[in-house]
Coordinates of C-alpha atoms in Angstrom, one line a residue:
M629 CA -27.4 -172.5 -49.2
S630 CA -27.3 -170.0 -46.3
S631 CA -25.9 -166.5 -46.7
V632 CA -23.1 -167.4 -44.3
S633 CA -21.9 -170.4 -46.2
G634 CA -22.3 -168.4 -49.4
G635 CA -20.1 -165.6 -48.0
N636 CA -17.5 -168.1 -46.8
R637 CA -17.3 -169.7 -50.3
R638 CA -16.9 -166.3 -51.9
G639 CA -14.2 -165.5 -49.4
I640 CA -12.4 -168.7 -50.2
A641 CA -12.7 -168.1 -53.9
A642 CA -11.3 -164.6 -53.5
L643 CA -8.4 -165.9 -51.5
L644 CA -7.6 -168.6 -54.1
F645 CA -7.8 -166.0 -56.8
V646 CA -5.3 -163.8 -55.0
L647 CA -2.9 -166.7 -54.4
A648 CA -3.2 -167.9 -58.0
V649 CA -2.5 -164.6 -59.7
T650 CA 0.3 -163.7 -57.3
L651 CA 1.9 -167.1 -57.9
L652 CA 1.6 -166.6 -61.6
V653 CA 3.6 -163.4 -61.3
F654 CA 6.2 -164.8 -59.0
Y655 CA 6.4 -168.2 -60.8
Q656 CA 9.8 -167.5 -62.5
P657 CA 11.6 -166.0 -59.4
L658 CA 10.2 -168.9 -57.3
I659 CA 11.4 -171.7 -59.6
H660 CA 14.8 -170.1 -60.2
G661 CA 15.2 -169.2 -56.5
S662 CA 17.0 -165.9 -57.3
I663 CA 16.6 -162.2 -58.0
R664 CA 18.2 -160.4 -60.8
G665 CA 17.6 -156.7 -60.1
H666 CA 20.3 -153.9 -60.1
D667 CA 20.6 -154.0 -56.3
S668 CA 20.1 -157.8 -55.9
R669 CA 23.8 -158.5 -55.1
T670 CA 23.8 -155.9 -52.3
H671 CA 20.6 -157.3 -50.7
I672 CA 21.9 -160.9 -50.9
S673 CA 25.2 -159.7 -49.4
W674 CA 23.4 -157.9 -46.6
L675 CA 21.0 -160.8 -45.9
L676 CA 23.9 -163.2 -45.6
S677 CA 25.4 -161.0 -43.0
V678 CA 22.1 -160.4 -41.2
M679 CA 21.3 -164.1 -41.1
D680 CA 24.7 -164.9 -39.6
A681 CA 24.3 -162.2 -37.0
V682 CA 20.7 -163.4 -36.1
R683 CA 21.9 -167.0 -35.8
A684 CA 24.6 -165.7 -33.5
G685 CA 22.0 -164.2 -31.2
S686 CA 21.9 -160.5 -32.4
F687 CA 18.3 -159.9 -33.4
Y688 CA 18.8 -156.3 -34.6
P689 CA 22.4 -156.3 -35.9
R690 CA 23.2 -152.7 -36.9
W691 CA 26.9 -153.3 -37.5
L692 CA 27.6 -156.1 -40.0
P693 CA 31.2 -157.1 -39.2
D694 CA 31.8 -159.3 -42.3
Q695 CA 30.9 -156.6 -44.9
F696 CA 33.6 -155.2 -47.1
A697 CA 35.6 -158.4 -46.9
G698 CA 35.6 -158.3 -43.1
L699 CA 36.1 -154.6 -42.4
G700 CA 32.4 -154.2 -41.4
A701 CA 29.7 -151.7 -42.4
P702 CA 27.1 -149.8 -40.4
V703 CA 24.3 -150.9 -42.8
L704 CA 21.3 -151.1 -40.4
Y705 CA 22.2 -147.9 -38.7
Y706 CA 21.1 -146.2 -41.9
Y707 CA 19.1 -148.6 -44.0
P708 CA 15.6 -149.2 -42.5
P709 CA 15.6 -152.6 -40.8
F710 CA 12.2 -154.1 -41.6
T711 CA 13.0 -155.9 -44.9
S712 CA 16.3 -157.4 -43.7
L713 CA 14.9 -158.6 -40.4
F714 CA 11.8 -159.9 -42.2
F715 CA 14.0 -161.8 -44.6
A716 CA 15.9 -163.2 -41.6
L717 CA 12.6 -164.2 -40.0
V718 CA 11.7 -166.2 -43.1
D719 CA 15.1 -167.9 -42.9
Q720 CA 14.4 -168.8 -39.3
L721 CA 11.0 -170.2 -40.1
S722 CA 12.4 -172.3 -42.9
R723 CA 14.9 -173.7 -40.5
H724 CA 17.8 -172.4 -42.7
Q725 CA 16.9 -174.9 -45.4
L726 CA 16.5 -172.4 -48.2
P727 CA 19.3 -170.8 -50.3
V728 CA 19.6 -167.1 -49.7
G729 CA 18.0 -166.2 -53.1
S730 CA 15.0 -168.4 -52.3
V731 CA 14.7 -166.7 -48.9
I732 CA 14.4 -163.3 -50.5
V733 CA 12.0 -164.5 -53.2
S734 CA 9.8 -166.3 -50.6
A735 CA 9.7 -163.2 -48.4
T736 CA 8.9 -160.8 -51.2
F737 CA 6.1 -163.1 -52.3
L738 CA 4.6 -162.9 -48.8
L739 CA 5.1 -159.1 -48.9
S740 CA 3.2 -158.9 -52.2
L741 CA 0.3 -160.9 -50.7
A742 CA 0.4 -158.5 -47.7
S743 CA 0.2 -155.6 -50.0
V744 CA -2.9 -157.1 -51.6
G745 CA -4.4 -157.6 -48.1
T746 CA -3.8 -154.1 -46.8
F747 CA -5.0 -152.5 -50.0
Y748 CA -8.2 -154.5 -49.9
L749 CA -8.7 -153.3 -46.3
W750 CA -8.5 -149.8 -47.6
A751 CA -10.7 -150.5 -50.6
R752 CA -13.4 -152.0 -48.4
G753 CA -14.1 -148.4 -47.2
F754 CA -15.5 -147.8 -50.7
S755 CA -16.6 -151.1 -52.1
R756 CA -16.4 -154.8 -51.4
G757 CA -17.0 -156.2 -54.9
A758 CA -15.0 -157.8 -57.6
I759 CA -13.5 -154.5 -58.8
A760 CA -12.1 -153.8 -55.4
L761 CA -10.6 -157.3 -55.3
A762 CA -9.1 -156.8 -58.8
A763 CA -7.6 -153.4 -57.8
A764 CA -6.1 -154.9 -54.7
V765 CA -4.5 -157.8 -56.6
F766 CA -3.2 -155.3 -59.2
Y767 CA -1.7 -153.2 -56.5
G768 CA 0.3 -156.1 -55.2
I769 CA 1.8 -156.9 -58.6
A770 CA 1.6 -153.6 -60.4
P771 CA 4.3 -152.6 -63.0
Y772 CA 6.3 -150.2 -60.8
H773 CA 5.9 -152.4 -57.7
F774 CA 7.0 -155.7 -59.3
Q775 CA 8.6 -155.1 -62.7
I776 CA 10.6 -152.0 -61.7
D777 CA 11.1 -152.1 -57.9
Y778 CA 11.6 -155.9 -57.7
M779 CA 12.7 -157.3 -61.1
A780 CA 14.7 -154.3 -62.5
R781 CA 16.0 -152.5 -59.5
G782 CA 15.9 -155.1 -56.7
A783 CA 14.8 -152.2 -54.4
M784 CA 13.6 -154.3 -51.5
G785 CA 12.8 -151.5 -49.0
E786 CA 10.7 -149.6 -51.5
F787 CA 9.0 -152.9 -52.6
A788 CA 8.0 -153.6 -49.0
A789 CA 6.8 -150.0 -48.4
F790 CA 3.7 -150.8 -50.4
V791 CA 2.4 -152.9 -47.5
W792 CA 2.0 -149.9 -45.2
I793 CA 0.6 -147.1 -47.5
P794 CA -3.0 -148.5 -47.5
L795 CA -3.0 -148.9 -43.8
I796 CA -2.3 -145.2 -43.3
F797 CA -5.1 -144.1 -45.5
A798 CA -7.5 -146.7 -44.3
G799 CA -6.9 -145.4 -40.8
L800 CA -7.4 -141.8 -41.8
Q801 CA -10.6 -142.6 -43.7
R802 CA -12.1 -144.6 -40.8
W803 CA -11.1 -141.9 -38.3
F804 CA -13.1 -139.2 -40.1
R805 CA -16.1 -141.5 -40.4
A806 CA -16.2 -142.8 -36.9
A807 CA -13.5 -141.6 -34.6
N808 CA -12.3 -144.7 -32.7
W809 CA -9.1 -146.2 -31.4
K810 CA -8.9 -148.9 -34.2
S811 CA -8.6 -146.3 -36.9
L812 CA -5.8 -144.5 -35.0
A813 CA -4.1 -147.8 -34.4
L814 CA -4.1 -148.3 -38.2
V815 CA -2.5 -144.9 -38.7
I816 CA 0.2 -145.6 -36.1
V817 CA 1.0 -149.0 -37.4
G818 CA 1.1 -147.9 -41.0
C819 CA 3.3 -144.8 -40.3
A820 CA 5.7 -146.6 -38.0
G821 CA 5.9 -149.5 -40.4
L822 CA 6.7 -147.2 -43.3
F823 CA 9.4 -145.3 -41.3
L824 CA 11.0 -148.7 -40.4
T825 CA 10.8 -149.8 -44.0
H826 CA 11.6 -146.9 -46.4
L827 CA 11.9 -143.3 -45.1
L828 CA 12.0 -141.9 -48.7
S829 CA 8.7 -143.4 -49.5
G830 CA 7.4 -142.0 -46.2
M831 CA 8.3 -138.5 -47.4
L832 CA 6.4 -138.9 -50.7
V833 CA 3.4 -140.5 -48.9
A834 CA 3.3 -137.4 -46.6
M835 CA 2.8 -135.2 -49.7
A836 CA -0.5 -136.9 -50.3
A837 CA -1.5 -137.8 -46.7
V838 CA -1.3 -134.3 -45.2
P839 CA -3.6 -132.7 -47.8
Y840 CA -5.9 -135.7 -47.5
V841 CA -6.2 -135.1 -43.8
L842 CA -6.9 -131.4 -44.3
L843 CA -9.5 -132.1 -47.0
R844 CA -11.4 -134.6 -44.8
A845 CA -11.2 -132.3 -41.8
F846 CA -12.4 -129.1 -43.3
V847 CA -14.5 -129.9 -46.4
R848 CA -18.1 -130.4 -45.2
Q849 CA -20.0 -133.5 -46.3
E850 CA -23.3 -133.2 -48.0
G851 CA -26.1 -132.5 -45.5
A852 CA -23.7 -132.1 -42.6
A853 CA -24.0 -129.2 -40.2
P854 CA -21.0 -126.8 -39.9
V855 CA -18.5 -127.7 -37.2
P856 CA -16.6 -125.0 -35.3
L857 CA -12.9 -124.8 -36.1
A858 CA -11.9 -125.4 -32.5
V859 CA -13.9 -128.6 -32.4
V860 CA -12.2 -129.9 -35.6
L861 CA -8.8 -129.1 -34.3
R862 CA -9.4 -130.6 -30.9
A863 CA -11.5 -133.6 -31.8
K864 CA -10.1 -134.6 -35.2
L865 CA -6.7 -133.2 -35.9
L866 CA -5.1 -133.3 -32.5
P867 CA -5.5 -137.1 -32.0
L868 CA -4.1 -137.6 -35.5
L869 CA -1.1 -135.4 -34.6
I870 CA -0.5 -137.4 -31.5
A871 CA -0.8 -140.6 -33.5
A872 CA 1.8 -139.3 -36.0
V873 CA 4.2 -138.3 -33.2
L874 CA 3.8 -141.7 -31.5
S875 CA 4.5 -143.5 -34.8
V876 CA 7.8 -141.6 -35.1
G877 CA 8.5 -142.5 -31.5
L878 CA 7.9 -146.2 -32.2
A879 CA 10.4 -146.0 -35.1
A880 CA 12.9 -144.1 -33.0
C881 CA 15.1 -147.2 -32.5
Y882 CA 16.0 -146.8 -36.1
V883 CA 15.3 -143.1 -36.8
V884 CA 17.4 -141.6 -34.0
P885 CA 20.7 -143.3 -34.9
A886 CA 20.1 -142.9 -38.6
I887 CA 19.6 -139.1 -38.4
T888 CA 22.2 -138.3 -35.7
L889 CA 24.9 -140.5 -37.2
L890 CA 24.6 -139.1 -40.8
P891 CA 28.0 -137.3 -40.6
F892 CA 29.6 -140.7 -40.5
L893 CA 27.9 -141.9 -43.7
N894 CA 29.7 -141.3 -47.0
Q895 CA 26.8 -139.1 -48.3
A896 CA 28.8 -138.0 -51.3
A897 CA 28.4 -141.4 -52.8
L898 CA 24.6 -141.3 -52.7
M899 CA 24.1 -139.2 -55.8
F900 CA 26.1 -139.4 -58.9
S901 CA 24.0 -136.9 -60.7
G902 CA 21.5 -134.2 -59.8
I903 CA 18.0 -135.1 -58.9
D904 CA 16.8 -133.0 -61.9
Q905 CA 18.4 -135.6 -64.2
T906 CA 15.9 -138.2 -63.0
A907 CA 12.9 -136.2 -64.4
L908 CA 10.8 -138.3 -66.8
H909 CA 11.4 -136.1 -69.8
H910 CA 15.0 -137.5 -69.8
A911 CA 13.6 -140.8 -70.9
F912 CA 14.5 -139.8 -74.5
D913 CA 18.2 -139.2 -73.6
P914 CA 20.3 -141.9 -75.3
D915 CA 22.4 -142.5 -72.2
K916 CA 19.4 -143.5 -70.1
P917 CA 18.8 -147.3 -69.5
K918 CA 15.7 -148.9 -71.0
S919 CA 14.1 -149.2 -67.6
F920 CA 14.0 -145.4 -67.5
A921 CA 11.7 -145.4 -70.6
M922 CA 9.6 -148.0 -69.0
I923 CA 9.2 -145.9 -65.9
A924 CA 8.2 -142.9 -67.9
G925 CA 5.7 -145.0 -69.9
V926 CA 4.1 -146.4 -66.8
A927 CA 3.7 -142.9 -65.2
S928 CA 2.2 -141.5 -68.5
F929 CA -0.2 -144.4 -68.8
Y930 CA -1.3 -144.0 -65.1
T931 CA -1.9 -140.3 -65.7
L932 CA -3.9 -140.9 -68.9
A933 CA -6.0 -143.6 -67.1
A934 CA -6.7 -141.3 -64.1
V935 CA -7.9 -138.5 -66.3
T936 CA -10.1 -140.8 -68.3
L937 CA -11.6 -142.4 -65.2
M938 CA -12.3 -138.9 -63.8
W939 CA -13.9 -137.7 -67.0
L940 CA -16.1 -140.8 -67.3
S941 CA -17.2 -140.6 -63.7
W942 CA -17.9 -136.8 -63.9
R943 CA -20.2 -137.4 -66.8
R944 CA -22.4 -139.5 -64.4
R945 CA -22.7 -136.9 -61.7
R946 CA -26.3 -135.9 -62.5
T947 CA -27.5 -139.5 -62.5
L948 CA -26.1 -140.4 -59.1
A949 CA -28.9 -140.6 -56.6
D950 CA -27.0 -142.5 -53.9
G951 CA -25.2 -140.1 -51.4
A952 CA -22.3 -142.5 -51.0
A953 CA -21.8 -142.6 -54.7
R954 CA -21.8 -138.8 -54.9
E955 CA -19.2 -138.7 -52.2
A956 CA -17.2 -141.3 -54.1
L957 CA -17.3 -139.0 -57.1
G958 CA -15.6 -136.3 -54.9
D959 CA -12.9 -138.8 -54.0
I960 CA -12.4 -139.6 -57.7
V961 CA -11.6 -135.9 -58.3
W962 CA -9.2 -135.8 -55.4
W963 CA -7.3 -139.0 -56.3
S964 CA -7.2 -138.0 -60.0
A965 CA -5.6 -134.7 -58.9
V966 CA -3.0 -136.7 -56.9
V967 CA -2.0 -138.8 -59.9
V968 CA -1.7 -135.7 -62.1
F969 CA 0.2 -133.8 -59.4
F970 CA 2.8 -136.5 -59.0
F971 CA 3.2 -136.9 -62.8
I972 CA 4.0 -133.2 -63.0
F973 CA 6.4 -133.6 -60.0
M974 CA 8.1 -136.5 -61.8
M975 CA 8.4 -134.5 -65.0
G976 CA 10.6 -132.1 -63.1
A977 CA 8.2 -129.1 -63.3
L978 CA 8.2 -128.8 -59.5
N979 CA 11.9 -129.0 -58.7
L980 CA 11.4 -126.2 -56.2
L981 CA 10.1 -128.9 -53.9
V982 CA 13.3 -130.8 -53.9
T983 CA 15.9 -128.0 -53.6
P984 CA 17.6 -127.4 -50.3
P985 CA 16.7 -127.0 -47.5
S986 CA 13.8 -129.3 -48.5
P987 CA 14.3 -132.9 -47.2
L988 CA 12.6 -134.1 -50.4
G989 CA 15.9 -133.8 -52.1
K990 CA 16.9 -136.9 -50.3
I991 CA 14.5 -139.1 -52.4
Q992 CA 17.3 -139.3 -55.0
F993 CA 15.0 -140.1 -57.9
L994 CA 11.9 -138.1 -58.8
W995 CA 10.3 -141.2 -60.3
R996 CA 10.1 -142.7 -56.8
A997 CA 6.8 -140.8 -56.7
L998 CA 5.3 -143.7 -58.7
V999 CA 4.9 -145.4 -55.3
V1000 CA 2.1 -142.9 -54.5
Q1001 CA 0.8 -142.6 -58.0
E1002 CA 0.3 -146.4 -58.3
F1003 CA -1.6 -146.4 -55.0
A1004 CA -3.7 -143.5 -56.1
L1005 CA -4.6 -145.1 -59.5
C1006 CA -5.6 -148.4 -57.8
T1007 CA -7.8 -146.4 -55.5
L1008 CA -9.3 -144.7 -58.5
F1009 CA -10.3 -148.0 -60.1
V1010 CA -12.2 -148.9 -56.9
L1011 CA -14.0 -145.5 -56.8
A1012 CA -14.7 -145.4 -60.5
G1013 CA -16.1 -148.9 -60.2
K1014 CA -18.5 -147.7 -57.6
V1015 CA -19.7 -144.8 -59.7
L1016 CA -19.7 -146.3 -63.2
V1017 CA -20.5 -150.0 -62.5
E1018 CA -22.3 -150.4 -59.1
Q1019 CA -24.5 -147.4 -59.8
G1020 CA -25.4 -148.5 -63.3
R1021 CA -28.9 -149.7 -64.1
N1022 CA -27.8 -152.6 -66.3
V1023 CA -27.1 -155.4 -63.9
V1024 CA -26.0 -157.9 -66.6
L1025 CA -23.5 -155.4 -68.0
A1026 CA -22.2 -154.7 -64.5
K1027 CA -21.5 -158.4 -64.0
Y1028 CA -19.6 -158.6 -67.3
V1029 CA -17.5 -155.5 -66.4
K1030 CA -16.6 -157.1 -63.0
V1031 CA -15.5 -160.3 -64.7
A1032 CA -13.6 -158.3 -67.3
A1033 CA -11.7 -156.5 -64.4
L1034 CA -10.7 -159.8 -62.9
L1035 CA -9.6 -161.2 -66.3
L1036 CA -7.7 -158.1 -67.0
V1037 CA -5.6 -158.6 -63.9
V1038 CA -5.0 -162.2 -64.8
G1039 CA -3.9 -161.1 -68.3
F1040 CA -1.5 -158.6 -66.8
A1041 CA -0.1 -161.2 -64.5
A1042 CA 0.5 -163.5 -67.4
G1043 CA 2.3 -160.7 -69.3
S1044 CA 4.4 -159.9 -66.3
S1045 CA 5.3 -163.5 -65.9
F1046 CA 6.4 -163.7 -69.6
L1047 CA 8.7 -160.6 -69.1
S1048 CA 10.2 -162.3 -66.1
K1049 CA 10.8 -165.5 -68.1
K1050 CA 12.7 -163.5 -70.7
L1051 CA 14.9 -161.9 -68.0
Y1052 CA 15.9 -165.3 -66.5
A1053 CA 16.5 -166.7 -70.0
D1054 CA 18.8 -163.9 -71.0
P1055 CA 22.4 -165.3 -71.0
R1056 CA 23.8 -161.9 -70.2
T1057 CA 22.3 -161.9 -66.8
E1058 CA 24.4 -163.4 -64.0
E1059 CA 23.4 -165.2 -60.9
P1060 CA 23.9 -162.6 -58.2
A1061 CA 24.4 -165.1 -55.3
G1062 CA 27.6 -166.5 -56.9
T1063 CA 29.3 -163.2 -57.7
E1064 CA 32.6 -161.8 -56.2
H1065 CA 30.5 -159.0 -54.8
V1066 CA 28.5 -161.4 -52.6
R1067 CA 31.5 -163.6 -51.8
L1068 CA 33.3 -160.6 -50.3
R1069 CA 30.0 -159.3 -48.7
M1070 CA 30.4 -155.9 -50.3
S1071 CA 28.1 -152.9 -49.5
P1072 CA 27.6 -149.7 -51.6
P1073 CA 30.3 -147.0 -51.2
E1074 CA 28.1 -144.8 -49.0
Y1075 CA 28.7 -147.3 -46.2
F1076 CA 32.4 -146.8 -45.8
P1077 CA 33.7 -143.8 -43.8
P1078 CA 33.4 -140.3 -45.4
G1079 CA 36.6 -139.2 -47.1
A1080 CA 37.9 -142.7 -47.3
K1081 CA 39.6 -144.1 -50.3
A1082 CA 37.6 -146.8 -52.2
P1083 CA 37.1 -150.0 -50.2
V1084 CA 40.3 -151.9 -49.4
P1085 CA 41.2 -154.5 -52.0
A1086 CA 40.4 -157.9 -50.7
E1087 CA 43.9 -159.1 -51.0
E1088 CA 45.1 -156.3 -48.8
V1089 CA 42.6 -156.8 -46.0
S1090 CA 44.6 -159.8 -44.6
R1091 CA 47.7 -157.7 -44.0
Y1092 CA 45.9 -155.9 -41.1
P1093 CA 46.5 -155.4 -38.2
A1094 CA 49.6 -153.6 -39.2
V1095 CA 51.9 -151.0 -37.7
V1096 CA 51.4 -147.9 -40.0
A1097 CA 53.4 -145.4 -37.9
G1098 CA 56.3 -145.7 -35.4
T1099 CA 58.1 -148.9 -34.3
A1100 CA 56.3 -151.8 -32.7
E1101 CA 55.7 -155.5 -33.0
I1102 CA 52.3 -157.2 -32.9
V1103 CA 53.1 -160.3 -30.8
S1104 CA 49.6 -161.8 -31.0
F1105 CA 46.2 -161.0 -32.5
K1106 CA 42.8 -162.5 -32.0
A1107 CA 39.5 -161.5 -33.7
E1108 CA 35.9 -162.4 -33.2
R1109 CA 32.9 -161.3 -35.2
Y1110 CA 29.9 -162.0 -33.0
P1111 CA 30.3 -160.0 -30.9
S1112 CA 32.9 -157.9 -32.8
R1113 CA 36.1 -157.7 -30.9
F1114 CA 39.9 -157.7 -31.2
E1115 CA 42.6 -158.6 -28.8
L1116 CA 46.2 -157.5 -29.4
N1117 CA 49.5 -158.1 -27.6
V1118 CA 51.8 -155.2 -28.7
R1119 CA 55.4 -154.5 -27.9
A1120 CA 56.5 -150.9 -28.9
T1121 CA 59.9 -149.3 -28.6
G1122 CA 58.3 -145.8 -29.1
P1123 CA 55.0 -144.2 -30.0
A1124 CA 53.2 -146.3 -32.7
T1125 CA 49.9 -146.5 -34.6
I1126 CA 48.4 -149.9 -35.3
A1127 CA 45.6 -150.1 -38.0
L1128 CA 43.0 -152.8 -37.4
P1129 CA 40.9 -154.7 -40.0
A1130 CA 37.8 -152.7 -39.4
Y1131 CA 36.4 -149.4 -40.5
G1132 CA 36.6 -146.6 -37.8
F1133 CA 32.9 -146.1 -37.2
P1134 CA 31.6 -144.9 -33.8
G1135 CA 30.9 -147.6 -31.3
W1136 CA 34.3 -149.1 -30.8
S1137 CA 35.9 -149.0 -27.3
I1138 CA 39.6 -149.5 -26.8
T1139 CA 41.1 -150.4 -23.4
D1140 CA 44.3 -152.1 -22.2
D1141 CA 44.9 -154.6 -19.4
S1142 CA 44.9 -151.8 -16.8
Q1143 CA 41.5 -150.6 -18.1
H1144 CA 43.1 -147.5 -19.5
A1145 CA 40.8 -146.2 -22.3
Y1146 CA 42.3 -145.1 -25.7
A1147 CA 40.8 -142.5 -28.0
L1148 CA 39.0 -143.8 -31.1
T1149 CA 41.2 -142.9 -34.1
T1150 CA 41.5 -143.8 -37.8
A1151 CA 44.5 -144.5 -39.9
T1152 CA 45.5 -145.0 -43.6
D1153 CA 43.7 -143.6 -46.6
Y1154 CA 41.0 -146.2 -46.0
K1155 CA 40.0 -144.7 -42.6
L1156 CA 40.6 -148.0 -40.7
L1157 CA 40.1 -148.2 -37.0
A1158 CA 43.4 -147.5 -35.3
V1159 CA 45.0 -147.5 -31.8
E1160 CA 47.9 -145.3 -30.8
V1161 CA 50.2 -146.8 -28.2
G1162 CA 53.3 -145.6 -26.3
P1163 CA 56.5 -147.4 -25.5
G1164 CA 56.3 -150.7 -23.7
A1165 CA 54.2 -153.9 -23.8
H1166 CA 50.4 -153.6 -24.1
V1167 CA 47.5 -156.0 -24.1
I1168 CA 44.7 -154.2 -25.9
S1169 CA 41.1 -155.1 -26.1
V1170 CA 38.9 -153.5 -28.8
K1171 CA 35.2 -154.2 -28.9
R1172 CA 31.9 -152.9 -30.3
S1173 CA 29.1 -151.7 -28.1
A1174 CA 25.9 -149.8 -28.6
V1175 CA 26.4 -146.1 -29.3
P1176 CA 24.4 -143.6 -27.1
Q1177 CA 22.1 -142.9 -30.0
E1178 CA 21.1 -146.6 -30.1
R1179 CA 20.2 -146.6 -26.4
I1180 CA 18.3 -143.4 -26.7
G1181 CA 16.4 -144.6 -29.7
N1182 CA 15.5 -147.9 -28.0
W1183 CA 14.2 -146.2 -24.9
V1184 CA 12.2 -143.7 -27.0
S1185 CA 10.6 -146.6 -28.8
L1186 CA 9.8 -148.5 -25.6
I1187 CA 8.3 -145.4 -24.0
S1188 CA 6.4 -144.6 -27.2
L1189 CA 5.0 -148.2 -27.1
L1190 CA 3.7 -147.7 -23.6
L1191 CA 2.3 -144.2 -24.5
T1192 CA 0.6 -145.6 -27.6
A1193 CA -1.2 -148.3 -25.5
I1194 CA -2.3 -145.6 -23.0
F1195 CA -3.4 -143.2 -25.8
L1196 CA -5.5 -145.8 -27.6
L1197 CA -7.0 -146.9 -24.3
V1198 CA -8.0 -143.3 -23.5
V1199 CA -9.5 -142.9 -27.0
R1200 CA -11.5 -146.1 -26.6
M1201 CA -12.8 -145.1 -23.1
R1202 CA -13.8 -141.7 -24.3
A1203 CA -15.7 -143.2 -27.3
T1204 CA -17.4 -145.7 -25.0
R1205 CA -18.4 -142.9 -22.6
N1206 CA -19.7 -140.7 -25.4
G1207 CA -21.6 -143.7 -26.8
A1208 CA -23.3 -144.3 -23.5
L1209 CA -24.3 -140.7 -23.3
D1210 CA -25.8 -140.8 -26.8
Q1211 CA -27.8 -143.9 -25.9
G1212 CA -29.1 -142.2 -22.8
S1213 CA -30.3 -139.1 -24.6
V1214 CA -34.0 -138.8 -25.6
A1215 CA -33.4 -138.0 -29.3
S1216 CA -29.8 -138.2 -30.3
P1217 CA -29.0 -137.1 -33.9
V1218 CA -28.1 -139.7 -36.5
A1219 CA -24.9 -139.2 -38.5
P1220 CA -25.3 -139.2 -42.3
E1221 CA -23.0 -142.2 -42.6
T1222 CA -25.2 -144.4 -40.4
I1223 CA -28.6 -143.7 -42.0
S1224 CA -28.5 -146.9 -44.1
G1225 CA -27.5 -150.0 -42.3
G1226 CA -25.1 -148.6 -39.7
T1227 CA -21.8 -148.4 -41.6
A1228 CA -20.8 -146.0 -44.3
V1229 CA -19.8 -147.2 -47.7
G1230 CA -18.9 -144.0 -49.5
G1231 CA -15.6 -142.2 -49.9
G1232 CA -16.8 -138.9 -48.5
A1233 CA -13.7 -136.7 -49.2
L1234 CA -15.7 -134.0 -51.0

């Protein structure tokens, strides 16, 4: 059998292994066609509204008019759009044949597979063996990723964020090895994807990514000649800074409205207790849910595993003859430090980092840092496998260890599936898709206007439009949802205020039949959209249109897309020109990474 066909068979076997293990974990959600997490009702409610809007021709519906029993909510102005739009895409591809719960389960199954793929892309920078595959599969179905984010919390944005994290670090790693446009493209795609998926995870990832960049830029590799600071800044850090700025620009269609319209979000509803109350040491408090203890247990286990792997690997430092393995040992020290640092952070010992004016206070829960800790631990497994297994002299033992790693992942998947079965069999858990919350398309309280009374009771929504001040008669009223608009025929005997069945969020325009524009106002304790009219007969048109922040954000994203293409083209052309100059030289120096075979296989952080 040729090496090519053998490689193809191994690739097919690896793919089948990934599919089988991921299917085992998702078996219960797939057969039940529903999700049961804390936020599941909200995500089902949102997806129903997004699917309706997409089917009506709005492919990025920021305002969801049927939320809050028809009063509307600015959900996708604030919540990153990737997950909702990806779910809607799955609905489109299935030709609307799947129930809403099955759409979400199918989409998250695909996202889990994507997480496996992106992590394996990152792991290939260190190793391509069975341990790297096992770590990648574990990353896609790991305890915090699946059992906490998906099953317990139903946190779809954070669940999807796992896809982008490996792309960022894979791009950074490849950039410092061989500066080329592909590595920068990975950084840009990973960062932009993360911004469009879960900004809070992006803040936490930055806490590890920025030190990682500085470490790779300024710590000299073994045998490498010193590089002037100016060269490092110009040749290595400046392109990365440009890539980061471009990634923010690509996400501007979401980021610009989300940040500039924050005053119109009911931010007081985002936190019911201080962020210090989410520190892991509170797991022993009797009022905390069981999932809190599970989160603390997972974080503690990860920290213990990281310290153990670092200790075992460090003991091998004198026996490592391969340069790439010694560099991997340095990476083990770095990623172990990351795991320990984030554990200390989650324990609440570094609360200075989340106090105002630090933006990290927006992460809401300290234990969200498990997103990074889980990624760091999976990376450690790959690196430790390189140092402890691949560099070992006992070939037979190494094979057994690799098989054991794969079997361990299968065993974990089986245990995870068993836990899911218990959840679905629990008679106390309800089917979210059939709840009153979903029927009325309710959103969390942060999405109604700041200072507003709790959402209008459903039975009162139908009484609007209503004259809430003055004397007037509503002769006729017509409402459309896609696009959102109202038409009123009003006859007033004096100044009057009419409250409409919609929340008074920016974006509404009000005109009469003479094209006279009315000011946007709100009325009632619920902060409903209102129009104030004078005496006489009026034909009033109320409709939604894009706010200036949307248009600005869209243009910034389009311009950033063009600039990204130009930037990557320039980097590619410069690399090609420099390569041609190197080939034309009499004796060009050989980089340490290319001495054996042309491509580096080591970590190279320290």
